[in-house]
mmCIF file of C-alpha atoms and ligand atoms in Angstrom:
data_model
loop_
_atom_site.group_PDB
_atom_site.id
_atom_site.type_symbol
_atom_site.label_atom_id
_atom_site.label_comp_id
_atom_site.label_asym_id
_atom_site.label_seq_id
_atom_site.Cartn_x
_atom_site.Cartn_y
_atom_site.Cartn_z
ATOM 1 C CA UNK A 143 -7.987 -8.612 18.153
ATOM 2 C CA UNK A 144 -9.467 -11.258 15.540
ATOM 3 C CA UNK A 145 -7.265 -13.581 13.483
ATOM 4 C CA UNK A 146 -8.503 -14.886 10.339
ATOM 5 C CA UNK A 147 -7.926 -18.640 9.327
ATOM 6 C CA UNK A 148 -4.367 -18.382 7.856
ATOM 7 C CA UNK A 149 -3.298 -15.870 10.337
ATOM 8 C CA UNK A 150 -3.376 -12.211 8.821
ATOM 9 C CA UNK A 151 -4.065 -9.993 11.625
ATOM 10 C CA UNK A 152 -5.399 -6.891 10.625
ATOM 11 C CA UNK A 153 -3.713 -3.592 12.119
ATOM 12 C CA UNK A 154 -5.309 -0.278 13.346
ATOM 13 C CA UNK A 155 -8.655 -1.948 12.613
ATOM 14 C CA UNK A 156 -11.091 0.067 15.132
ATOM 15 C CA UNK A 157 -8.804 3.633 14.206
ATOM 16 C CA UNK A 158 -9.932 3.046 10.414
ATOM 17 C CA UNK A 159 -12.926 2.071 11.368
ATOM 18 C CA UNK A 160 -13.521 5.733 13.698
ATOM 19 C CA UNK A 161 -11.916 7.429 10.897
ATOM 20 C CA UNK A 162 -14.263 7.039 8.298
ATOM 21 C CA UNK A 163 -16.586 9.674 7.567
ATOM 22 C CA UNK A 164 -20.029 9.919 9.317
ATOM 23 C CA UNK A 165 -21.725 12.569 6.894
ATOM 24 C CA UNK A 166 -20.860 13.474 3.123
ATOM 25 C CA UNK A 167 -22.967 14.940 0.288
ATOM 26 C CA UNK A 168 -25.374 12.736 -0.983
ATOM 27 C CA UNK A 169 -24.998 12.302 -4.498
ATOM 28 C CA UNK A 170 -27.753 10.376 -6.494
ATOM 29 C CA UNK A 171 -26.922 8.272 -9.052
ATOM 30 C CA UNK A 172 -23.839 6.983 -7.410
ATOM 31 C CA UNK A 173 -23.881 3.268 -6.372
ATOM 32 C CA UNK A 174 -27.271 3.766 -5.609
ATOM 33 C CA UNK A 175 -27.117 6.414 -3.396
ATOM 34 C CA UNK A 176 -25.077 4.211 -0.859
ATOM 35 C CA UNK A 177 -22.166 5.570 0.750
ATOM 36 C CA UNK A 178 -19.063 3.919 -0.691
ATOM 37 C CA UNK A 179 -15.197 2.935 0.896
ATOM 38 C CA UNK A 180 -13.146 1.928 -1.676
ATOM 39 C CA UNK A 181 -10.826 -0.636 0.161
ATOM 40 C CA UNK A 182 -7.539 -0.245 -2.250
ATOM 41 C CA UNK A 183 -5.550 -3.128 -0.535
ATOM 42 C CA UNK A 184 -8.149 -5.930 0.461
ATOM 43 C CA UNK A 185 -5.592 -8.468 1.226
ATOM 44 C CA UNK A 186 -6.836 -11.050 3.447
ATOM 45 C CA UNK A 187 -10.336 -8.860 3.283
ATOM 46 C CA UNK A 188 -10.337 -8.312 7.147
ATOM 47 C CA UNK A 189 -10.980 -4.370 6.289
ATOM 48 C CA UNK A 190 -13.638 -4.996 3.960
ATOM 49 C CA UNK A 191 -15.094 -7.554 6.319
ATOM 50 C CA UNK A 192 -15.600 -4.937 9.054
ATOM 51 C CA UNK A 193 -16.784 -2.346 6.584
ATOM 52 C CA UNK A 194 -19.596 -4.896 5.932
ATOM 53 C CA UNK A 195 -20.478 -6.036 9.140
ATOM 54 C CA UNK A 196 -19.853 -2.995 11.232
ATOM 55 C CA UNK A 197 -20.815 0.200 9.110
ATOM 56 C CA UNK A 198 -23.871 0.478 5.935
ATOM 57 C CA UNK A 199 -21.370 1.377 3.184
ATOM 58 C CA UNK A 200 -21.144 -0.291 0.204
ATOM 59 C CA UNK A 201 -17.783 -1.504 -0.271
ATOM 60 C CA UNK A 202 -15.314 -1.524 -3.799
ATOM 61 C CA UNK A 203 -12.086 -3.852 -2.630
ATOM 62 C CA UNK A 204 -9.065 -3.841 -4.818
ATOM 63 C CA UNK A 205 -5.955 -5.875 -5.165
ATOM 64 C CA UNK A 206 -3.323 -5.848 -7.840
ATOM 65 C CA UNK A 207 -2.641 -9.624 -6.750
ATOM 66 C CA UNK A 208 -4.946 -12.316 -8.045
ATOM 67 C CA UNK A 209 -5.051 -14.386 -4.975
ATOM 68 C CA UNK A 210 -6.543 -11.775 -3.068
ATOM 69 C CA UNK A 211 -9.318 -11.120 -5.240
ATOM 70 C CA UNK A 212 -10.139 -14.796 -5.534
ATOM 71 C CA UNK A 213 -10.019 -15.323 -1.675
ATOM 72 C CA UNK A 214 -12.330 -12.456 -1.619
ATOM 73 C CA UNK A 215 -15.572 -14.417 -3.251
ATOM 74 C CA UNK A 216 -16.427 -15.932 -0.040
ATOM 75 C CA UNK A 217 -16.695 -12.377 1.152
ATOM 76 C CA UNK A 218 -18.968 -11.193 -1.639
ATOM 77 C CA UNK A 219 -21.222 -14.085 -1.681
ATOM 78 C CA UNK A 220 -22.570 -13.301 1.623
ATOM 79 C CA UNK A 221 -22.514 -9.505 1.045
ATOM 80 C CA UNK A 222 -23.611 -9.729 -2.930
ATOM 81 C CA UNK A 223 -24.928 -6.213 -2.942
ATOM 82 C CA UNK A 224 -22.538 -4.490 -0.728
ATOM 83 C CA UNK A 225 -19.189 -5.816 -1.749
ATOM 84 C CA UNK A 226 -18.037 -5.496 -5.298
ATOM 85 C CA UNK A 227 -14.031 -6.774 -5.837
ATOM 86 C CA UNK A 228 -11.792 -5.702 -9.229
ATOM 87 C CA UNK A 229 -8.212 -6.699 -9.695
ATOM 88 C CA UNK A 230 -6.268 -3.292 -10.622
ATOM 89 C CA UNK A 231 -3.399 -1.525 -8.822
ATOM 90 C CA UNK A 232 -3.811 1.393 -7.219
ATOM 91 C CA UNK A 233 -3.464 3.571 -10.386
ATOM 92 C CA UNK A 234 -6.643 1.448 -11.697
ATOM 93 C CA UNK A 235 -8.923 3.119 -9.134
ATOM 94 C CA UNK A 236 -10.681 5.302 -11.331
ATOM 95 C CA UNK A 237 -11.606 2.787 -14.169
ATOM 96 C CA UNK A 238 -12.258 -0.101 -11.158
ATOM 97 C CA UNK A 239 -15.284 2.287 -10.318
ATOM 98 C CA UNK A 240 -16.581 2.580 -13.593
ATOM 99 C CA UNK A 241 -16.168 -1.557 -13.764
ATOM 100 C CA UNK A 242 -17.848 -2.168 -10.560
ATOM 101 C CA UNK A 243 -20.888 -0.166 -11.588
ATOM 102 C CA UNK A 244 -20.273 2.455 -9.025
ATOM 103 C CA UNK A 245 -20.319 5.440 -10.989
ATOM 104 C CA UNK A 246 -20.502 6.343 -14.725
ATOM 105 C CA UNK A 247 -17.174 7.131 -17.000
ATOM 106 C CA UNK A 248 -18.498 10.807 -16.635
ATOM 107 C CA UNK A 249 -18.684 11.198 -12.820
ATOM 108 C CA UNK A 250 -15.682 9.348 -12.180
ATOM 109 C CA UNK A 251 -14.204 12.220 -14.472
ATOM 110 C CA UNK A 252 -15.571 14.795 -12.516
ATOM 111 C CA UNK A 253 -14.190 13.664 -9.091
ATOM 112 C CA UNK A 254 -15.956 13.535 -6.087
ATOM 113 C CA UNK A 255 -17.814 10.199 -6.147
ATOM 114 C CA UNK A 256 -16.645 7.960 -3.347
ATOM 115 C CA UNK A 257 -16.776 8.768 0.465
ATOM 116 C CA UNK A 258 -13.859 7.001 2.240
ATOM 117 C CA UNK A 259 -10.988 5.720 0.347
ATOM 118 C CA UNK A 260 -8.762 3.244 2.710
ATOM 119 C CA UNK A 261 -5.105 2.007 2.050
ATOM 120 C CA UNK A 262 -3.124 -0.940 4.452
ATOM 121 C CA UNK A 263 0.372 -0.719 2.297
ATOM 122 C CA UNK A 264 2.775 -3.485 2.396
ATOM 123 C CA UNK A 265 2.302 -7.119 1.795
ATOM 124 C CA UNK A 266 -0.384 -8.967 3.401
ATOM 125 C CA UNK A 267 0.980 -12.413 5.768
ATOM 126 C CA UNK A 268 -0.572 -14.728 2.915
ATOM 127 C CA UNK A 269 1.581 -12.888 0.363
ATOM 128 C CA UNK A 270 4.862 -13.173 3.214
ATOM 129 C CA UNK A 271 3.882 -16.703 4.388
ATOM 130 C CA UNK A 272 3.541 -18.469 0.366
ATOM 131 C CA UNK A 273 7.102 -19.717 -0.240
ATOM 132 C CA UNK A 274 6.363 -19.863 -3.472
ATOM 133 C CA UNK A 275 5.951 -15.741 -3.781
ATOM 134 C CA UNK A 276 9.635 -15.480 -2.755
ATOM 135 C CA UNK A 277 8.903 -12.545 -0.410
ATOM 136 C CA UNK A 278 10.545 -13.810 2.343
ATOM 137 C CA UNK A 279 13.840 -15.385 3.210
ATOM 138 C CA UNK A 280 12.147 -17.267 6.154
ATOM 139 C CA UNK A 281 10.733 -20.113 3.513
ATOM 140 C CA UNK A 282 12.985 -21.039 0.221
ATOM 141 C CA UNK A 283 11.050 -20.289 -2.338
ATOM 142 C CA UNK A 284 11.497 -18.597 -5.932
ATOM 143 C CA UNK A 285 12.943 -14.679 -6.272
ATOM 144 C CA UNK A 286 9.586 -13.703 -7.467
ATOM 145 C CA UNK A 287 8.095 -10.501 -5.422
ATOM 146 C CA UNK A 288 5.646 -9.810 -7.820
ATOM 147 C CA UNK A 289 2.294 -8.668 -5.966
ATOM 148 C CA UNK A 290 0.368 -8.568 -9.402
ATOM 149 C CA UNK A 291 2.156 -11.832 -10.807
ATOM 150 C CA UNK A 292 3.022 -10.787 -13.724
ATOM 151 C CA UNK A 293 5.933 -8.472 -15.180
ATOM 152 C CA UNK A 294 9.519 -8.509 -14.382
ATOM 153 C CA UNK A 295 10.257 -10.689 -10.978
ATOM 154 C CA UNK A 296 12.865 -10.051 -8.465
ATOM 155 C CA UNK A 297 15.227 -12.604 -9.962
ATOM 156 C CA UNK A 298 15.097 -10.680 -13.351
ATOM 157 C CA UNK A 299 16.159 -7.585 -11.517
ATOM 158 C CA UNK A 300 18.691 -9.292 -9.811
ATOM 159 C CA UNK A 301 19.920 -10.676 -12.930
ATOM 160 C CA UNK A 302 19.660 -7.708 -15.050
ATOM 161 C CA UNK A 303 20.214 -4.333 -13.273
ATOM 162 C CA UNK A 304 23.700 -2.952 -13.508
ATOM 163 C CA UNK A 305 25.765 -2.773 -10.310
ATOM 164 C CA UNK A 306 25.242 0.858 -9.867
ATOM 165 C CA UNK A 307 21.430 0.461 -10.241
ATOM 166 C CA UNK A 308 21.363 -2.656 -7.792
ATOM 167 C CA UNK A 309 23.180 -0.098 -5.278
ATOM 168 C CA UNK A 310 20.528 2.925 -5.764
ATOM 169 C CA UNK A 311 17.964 0.186 -5.382
ATOM 170 C CA UNK A 312 19.002 -1.234 -2.187
ATOM 171 C CA UNK A 313 20.554 1.943 -0.786
ATOM 172 C CA UNK A 314 17.383 4.351 -1.587
ATOM 173 C CA UNK A 315 14.165 1.694 -0.795
ATOM 174 C CA UNK A 316 16.275 -0.363 1.961
ATOM 175 C CA UNK A 317 18.271 2.215 3.035
ATOM 176 C CA UNK A 318 20.964 -0.552 3.414
ATOM 177 C CA UNK A 319 24.168 0.911 4.615
ATOM 178 C CA UNK A 320 26.641 -1.764 2.649
ATOM 179 C CA UNK A 321 24.149 -1.338 -0.362
ATOM 180 C CA UNK A 322 27.610 -0.876 -2.852
ATOM 181 C CA UNK A 323 29.553 -4.238 -1.415
ATOM 182 C CA UNK A 324 26.065 -5.724 -1.449
ATOM 183 C CA UNK A 325 25.539 -5.126 -5.455
ATOM 184 C CA UNK A 326 29.189 -5.736 -6.390
ATOM 185 C CA UNK A 327 28.955 -9.408 -4.551
ATOM 186 C CA UNK A 328 25.430 -9.943 -6.502
ATOM 187 C CA UNK A 329 26.831 -8.918 -9.622
ATOM 188 C CA UNK A 330 29.971 -10.866 -9.342
ATOM 189 C CA UNK A 331 28.233 -14.056 -8.009
ATOM 190 C CA UNK A 332 25.723 -13.916 -11.014
ATOM 191 C CA UNK A 333 28.109 -14.515 -13.669
ATOM 192 C CA UNK A 334 28.828 -18.074 -12.519
ATOM 193 C CA UNK A 335 24.706 -18.408 -11.030
ATOM 194 C CA UNK A 336 21.767 -16.615 -11.497
ATOM 195 C CA UNK A 337 19.785 -15.917 -8.611
ATOM 196 C CA UNK A 338 16.438 -17.538 -8.383
ATOM 197 C CA UNK A 339 15.770 -18.421 -5.106
ATOM 198 C CA UNK A 340 15.551 -16.531 -1.998
ATOM 199 C CA UNK A 341 17.536 -18.437 0.227
ATOM 200 C CA UNK A 342 20.259 -18.250 -2.288
ATOM 201 C CA UNK A 343 20.129 -14.770 -2.065
ATOM 202 C CA UNK A 344 19.565 -13.912 1.423
ATOM 203 C CA UNK A 345 22.657 -16.522 2.199
ATOM 204 C CA UNK A 346 24.967 -14.077 -0.243
ATOM 205 C CA UNK A 347 24.218 -10.895 1.646
ATOM 206 C CA UNK A 348 24.983 -12.810 4.547
ATOM 207 C CA UNK A 349 28.369 -13.257 3.165
ATOM 208 C CA UNK A 350 29.745 -10.116 2.901
ATOM 209 C CA UNK A 351 27.153 -8.605 5.591
ATOM 210 C CA UNK A 352 27.926 -10.845 8.258
ATOM 211 C CA UNK A 353 25.007 -11.177 11.477
ATOM 212 C CA UNK A 354 26.574 -9.280 14.478
ATOM 213 C CA UNK A 355 25.337 -9.934 17.732
ATOM 214 C CA UNK A 356 23.405 -7.139 18.548
ATOM 215 C CA UNK A 357 21.858 -7.127 15.231
ATOM 216 C CA UNK A 358 17.858 -7.568 15.895
ATOM 217 C CA UNK A 359 17.152 -8.162 11.854
ATOM 218 C CA UNK A 360 18.261 -11.098 9.303
ATOM 219 C CA UNK A 361 21.331 -9.014 7.462
ATOM 220 C CA UNK A 362 19.305 -9.353 4.131
ATOM 221 C CA UNK A 363 15.481 -7.727 5.531
ATOM 222 C CA UNK A 364 16.673 -4.352 4.062
ATOM 223 C CA UNK A 365 17.587 -5.750 0.575
ATOM 224 C CA UNK A 366 14.327 -8.060 0.243
ATOM 225 C CA UNK A 367 12.207 -4.821 1.072
ATOM 226 C CA UNK A 368 14.288 -2.715 -1.573
ATOM 227 C CA UNK A 369 13.607 -5.634 -3.937
ATOM 228 C CA UNK A 370 9.969 -5.581 -3.028
ATOM 229 C CA UNK A 371 9.507 -2.453 -3.635
ATOM 230 C CA UNK A 372 11.068 -2.034 -6.483
ATOM 231 C CA UNK A 373 9.553 -5.176 -8.448
ATOM 232 C CA UNK A 374 6.159 -3.569 -7.625
ATOM 233 C CA UNK A 375 6.716 0.233 -7.975
ATOM 234 C CA UNK A 376 5.190 0.349 -4.572
ATOM 235 C CA UNK A 377 6.552 4.535 -3.890
ATOM 236 C CA UNK A 378 4.976 5.316 -7.341
ATOM 237 C CA UNK A 379 1.711 3.454 -6.537
ATOM 238 C CA UNK A 380 1.500 5.396 -3.571
ATOM 239 C CA UNK A 381 1.916 8.814 -5.238
ATOM 240 C CA UNK A 382 -0.504 7.799 -8.078
ATOM 241 C CA UNK A 383 -2.890 6.672 -5.588
ATOM 242 C CA UNK A 384 -3.362 9.500 -3.217
ATOM 243 C CA UNK A 385 -3.212 12.145 -5.941
ATOM 244 C CA UNK A 386 -6.198 10.002 -7.870
ATOM 245 C CA UNK A 387 -8.226 9.254 -4.595
ATOM 246 C CA UNK A 388 -8.362 12.891 -3.417
ATOM 247 C CA UNK A 389 -9.794 13.733 -6.589
ATOM 248 C CA UNK A 390 -12.449 11.012 -6.247
ATOM 249 C CA UNK A 391 -13.456 11.980 -2.934
ATOM 250 C CA UNK A 392 -16.849 13.733 -1.760
ATOM 251 C CA UNK A 393 -16.900 16.829 0.166
ATOM 252 C CA UNK A 394 -16.530 15.578 3.538
ATOM 253 C CA UNK A 395 -14.820 12.490 2.813
ATOM 254 C CA UNK A 396 -11.516 10.570 3.356
ATOM 255 C CA UNK A 397 -8.586 9.325 2.738
ATOM 256 C CA UNK A 398 -7.125 6.606 5.431
ATOM 257 C CA UNK A 399 -3.466 5.606 5.015
ATOM 258 C CA UNK A 400 -2.083 3.420 7.314
ATOM 259 C CA UNK A 401 1.894 2.617 6.278
ATOM 260 C CA UNK A 402 4.971 0.555 7.835
ATOM 261 C CA UNK A 403 7.898 1.755 7.007
ATOM 262 C CA UNK A 404 9.895 5.673 6.800
ATOM 263 C CA UNK A 405 9.745 5.911 2.758
ATOM 264 C CA UNK A 406 5.748 5.116 2.656
ATOM 265 C CA UNK A 407 4.712 7.696 5.338
ATOM 266 C CA UNK A 408 7.222 10.465 4.129
ATOM 267 C CA UNK A 409 5.017 10.275 0.751
ATOM 268 C CA UNK A 410 1.893 10.071 2.735
ATOM 269 C CA UNK A 411 3.118 13.053 5.072
ATOM 270 C CA UNK A 412 4.323 15.129 2.255
ATOM 271 C CA UNK A 413 1.620 14.856 -0.141
ATOM 272 C CA UNK A 414 -1.019 15.484 2.765
ATOM 273 C CA UNK A 415 0.878 18.452 3.697
ATOM 274 C CA UNK A 416 1.244 19.938 0.316
ATOM 275 C CA UNK A 417 -2.649 19.406 -0.339
ATOM 276 C CA UNK A 418 -3.970 20.757 3.060
ATOM 277 C CA UNK A 419 -1.637 23.970 3.297
ATOM 278 C CA UNK A 420 -1.476 24.575 -0.473
ATOM 279 C CA UNK A 421 2.150 24.467 -0.775
ATOM 280 C CA UNK A 422 3.839 24.756 -4.400
ATOM 281 C CA UNK A 423 5.647 21.034 -3.935
ATOM 282 C CA UNK A 424 6.062 19.886 -7.395
ATOM 283 C CA UNK A 425 4.798 16.375 -8.020
ATOM 284 C CA UNK A 426 4.002 14.914 -11.268
ATOM 285 C CA UNK A 427 1.096 13.291 -10.105
ATOM 286 C CA UNK A 428 -0.360 15.792 -8.610
ATOM 287 C CA UNK A 429 -3.566 16.740 -9.676
ATOM 288 C CA UNK A 430 -5.080 20.234 -10.941
ATOM 289 C CA UNK A 431 -4.129 22.682 -8.910
ATOM 290 C CA UNK A 432 -7.526 24.112 -8.756
ATOM 291 C CA UNK A 433 -8.520 20.848 -7.425
ATOM 292 C CA UNK A 434 -6.473 21.362 -4.590
ATOM 293 C CA UNK A 435 -7.627 25.048 -3.842
ATOM 294 C CA UNK A 436 -8.790 25.108 -0.208
ATOM 295 C CA UNK A 437 -10.331 21.505 -0.913
ATOM 296 C CA UNK A 438 -8.366 19.536 1.827
ATOM 297 C CA UNK A 439 -7.545 19.414 5.494
ATOM 298 C CA UNK A 440 -5.916 17.566 8.000
ATOM 299 C CA UNK A 441 -8.711 16.283 10.493
ATOM 300 C CA UNK A 442 -5.500 15.714 13.700
ATOM 301 C CA UNK A 443 -2.181 16.587 13.368
ATOM 302 C CA UNK A 444 0.937 14.094 12.823
ATOM 303 C CA UNK A 445 -0.082 10.637 12.830
ATOM 304 C CA UNK A 446 -1.933 7.903 15.017
ATOM 305 C CA UNK A 447 -0.347 4.919 16.305
ATOM 306 C CA UNK A 448 -1.728 1.385 17.286
ATOM 307 C CA UNK A 449 -2.214 1.552 21.139
ATOM 308 C CA UNK A 450 0.326 -0.712 23.303
ATOM 309 C CA UNK A 451 -1.710 -3.642 23.242
ATOM 310 C CA UNK A 452 -2.150 -4.093 19.458
ATOM 311 C CA UNK A 453 1.503 -3.456 19.346
ATOM 312 C CA UNK A 454 2.663 -6.052 21.595
ATOM 313 C CA UNK A 455 -0.307 -8.849 20.437
ATOM 314 C CA UNK A 456 0.629 -7.983 16.688
ATOM 315 C CA UNK A 457 4.345 -7.634 15.566
ATOM 316 C CA UNK A 458 3.441 -6.190 12.187
ATOM 317 C CA UNK A 459 1.419 -3.431 14.059
ATOM 318 C CA UNK A 460 4.629 -1.925 15.654
ATOM 319 C CA UNK A 461 5.761 -0.129 12.929
ATOM 320 C CA UNK A 462 2.430 1.149 11.696
ATOM 321 C CA UNK A 463 1.192 4.926 11.520
ATOM 322 C CA UNK A 464 -2.134 6.135 10.435
ATOM 323 C CA UNK A 465 -2.562 9.483 8.491
ATOM 324 C CA UNK A 466 -5.872 10.845 7.625
ATOM 325 C CA UNK A 467 -6.748 13.888 4.952
ATOM 326 C CA UNK A 468 -10.242 15.171 4.580
ATOM 327 C CA UNK A 469 -12.038 17.046 1.837
ATOM 328 C CA UNK A 470 -13.734 19.950 2.974
ATOM 329 C CA UNK A 471 -17.281 19.862 3.005
ATOM 330 C CA UNK A 472 -17.610 23.533 0.966
ATOM 331 C CA UNK A 473 -17.446 22.762 -2.555
ATOM 332 C CA UNK A 474 -14.523 24.644 -3.788
ATOM 333 C CA UNK A 475 -15.211 27.449 -6.575
ATOM 334 C CA UNK A 476 -13.467 26.714 -9.680
HETATM 335 C C1 LIG B 224 -0.856 -5.422 4.257
HETATM 336 S S1 LIG B 224 -2.093 -6.235 2.540
HETATM 337 C C2 LIG B 224 -3.934 -5.412 3.184
HETATM 338 C C3 LIG B 224 -4.861 -6.412 4.125
HETATM 339 C C4 LIG B 224 -5.729 -5.941 4.294
HETATM 340 N N1 LIG B 224 -6.030 -4.645 4.981
HETATM 341 C C5 LIG B 224 -6.872 -6.897 5.617
HETATM 342 O O1 LIG B 224 -7.442 -6.506 6.220
HETATM 343 O O2 LIG B 224 -6.370 -8.041 5.203
HETATM 344 C C6 LIG B 224 -1.623 -5.185 1.221
HETATM 345 C C7 LIG B 224 -2.398 -5.765 0.315
HETATM 346 O O3 LIG B 224 -2.342 -4.463 -0.792
HETATM 347 C C8 LIG B 224 -2.125 -4.963 -1.863
HETATM 348 N N2 LIG B 224 -1.349 -4.050 -2.756
HETATM 349 C C9 LIG B 224 -0.053 -3.505 -2.552
HETATM 350 N N3 LIG B 224 0.096 -2.559 -3.148
HETATM 351 C C10 LIG B 224 -0.898 -2.674 -3.907
HETATM 352 C C11 LIG B 224 -0.883 -1.777 -5.051
HETATM 353 N N4 LIG B 224 -0.496 -0.887 -5.647
HETATM 354 N N5 LIG B 224 -2.347 -1.974 -5.915
HETATM 355 C C12 LIG B 224 -2.959 -2.634 -5.466
HETATM 356 N N6 LIG B 224 -2.864 -3.678 -4.676
HETATM 357 C C13 LIG B 224 -1.661 -3.432 -3.563
HETATM 358 C C14 LIG B 224 -1.267 -6.450 -2.093
HETATM 359 O O4 LIG B 224 -1.231 -7.127 -2.906
HETATM 360 C C15 LIG B 224 -1.824 -7.109 -0.269
HETATM 361 O O5 LIG B 224 -2.806 -7.839 -0.690
#
């Protein structure tokens, strides 16, 4: 397993490479006739580097974090004709294809333009390890947590949300059992002093939810996860990304998602099952019903997990789950 210069180790790299489609329908006029993989979570660029070095795909790398896109410039100069980078969140995937000259707006609207879409969800080690990004209580820093560095921060959320809203966020996105107690304590404490730093928040959580000897994680872990998910609308972004990416896949194309916690995986599992089984699950981001008719299959049941060797050498891999949705080769009659 390779580790890049700043310590990010890509997860399930071999499984992702193996899930890329070998054959898709040729589409003249798209990416100069080259096969295209969209790396929706460019991050440290390890997946994209592997696609460039080990396959013949043209790669469109997306990330909402300006620092990730800036880091990618070195890789882009090594592969000037095969790597394109666009700073955007998942919901901008379709316009990014046009911006990067992969296809025209008309082709994008018609769909079926890319061979593979890959997502490696969550935050990168770069984001976690940089104290000033405010994702981690391991390094004190501003209570920020914005992947895109724009919009309301975690400090804004903790300052402005009502006690009920904070409790809902901690319960829904962190599965935090002490959600109400923690929300109450934060709302009382913020009257005297606003929460501006990660350590200050972690200490406040720990004061109402003391660490027990059997606890394997810090008492504030779930609160931090919940705030990060809320600040970045992570679950809404995943729903939109799956719906849009599915429409953009060519027949034979694959949507490959590596997720790290049950909230993410539940959405991926449900949406993939709906698309492949034509169930009538209601989802506001779901593409037109017609697009889904007999159009998708699950190439394997359930999830693929990392090997035990990968899990023991990379702790971040331990909770990883990979799911794949494929678009059937036959075109769907309208
Ligand atoms: C786990 S890292 C990806 C690591 C990458 N696969 C690699 O090999 O280095 C996830 C990245 O996805 C980005 N990201 C997460 N949610 C996003 C979203 N909704 N839109 C765009 N980028 C997102 C994050 O900013 C982060 O850089």
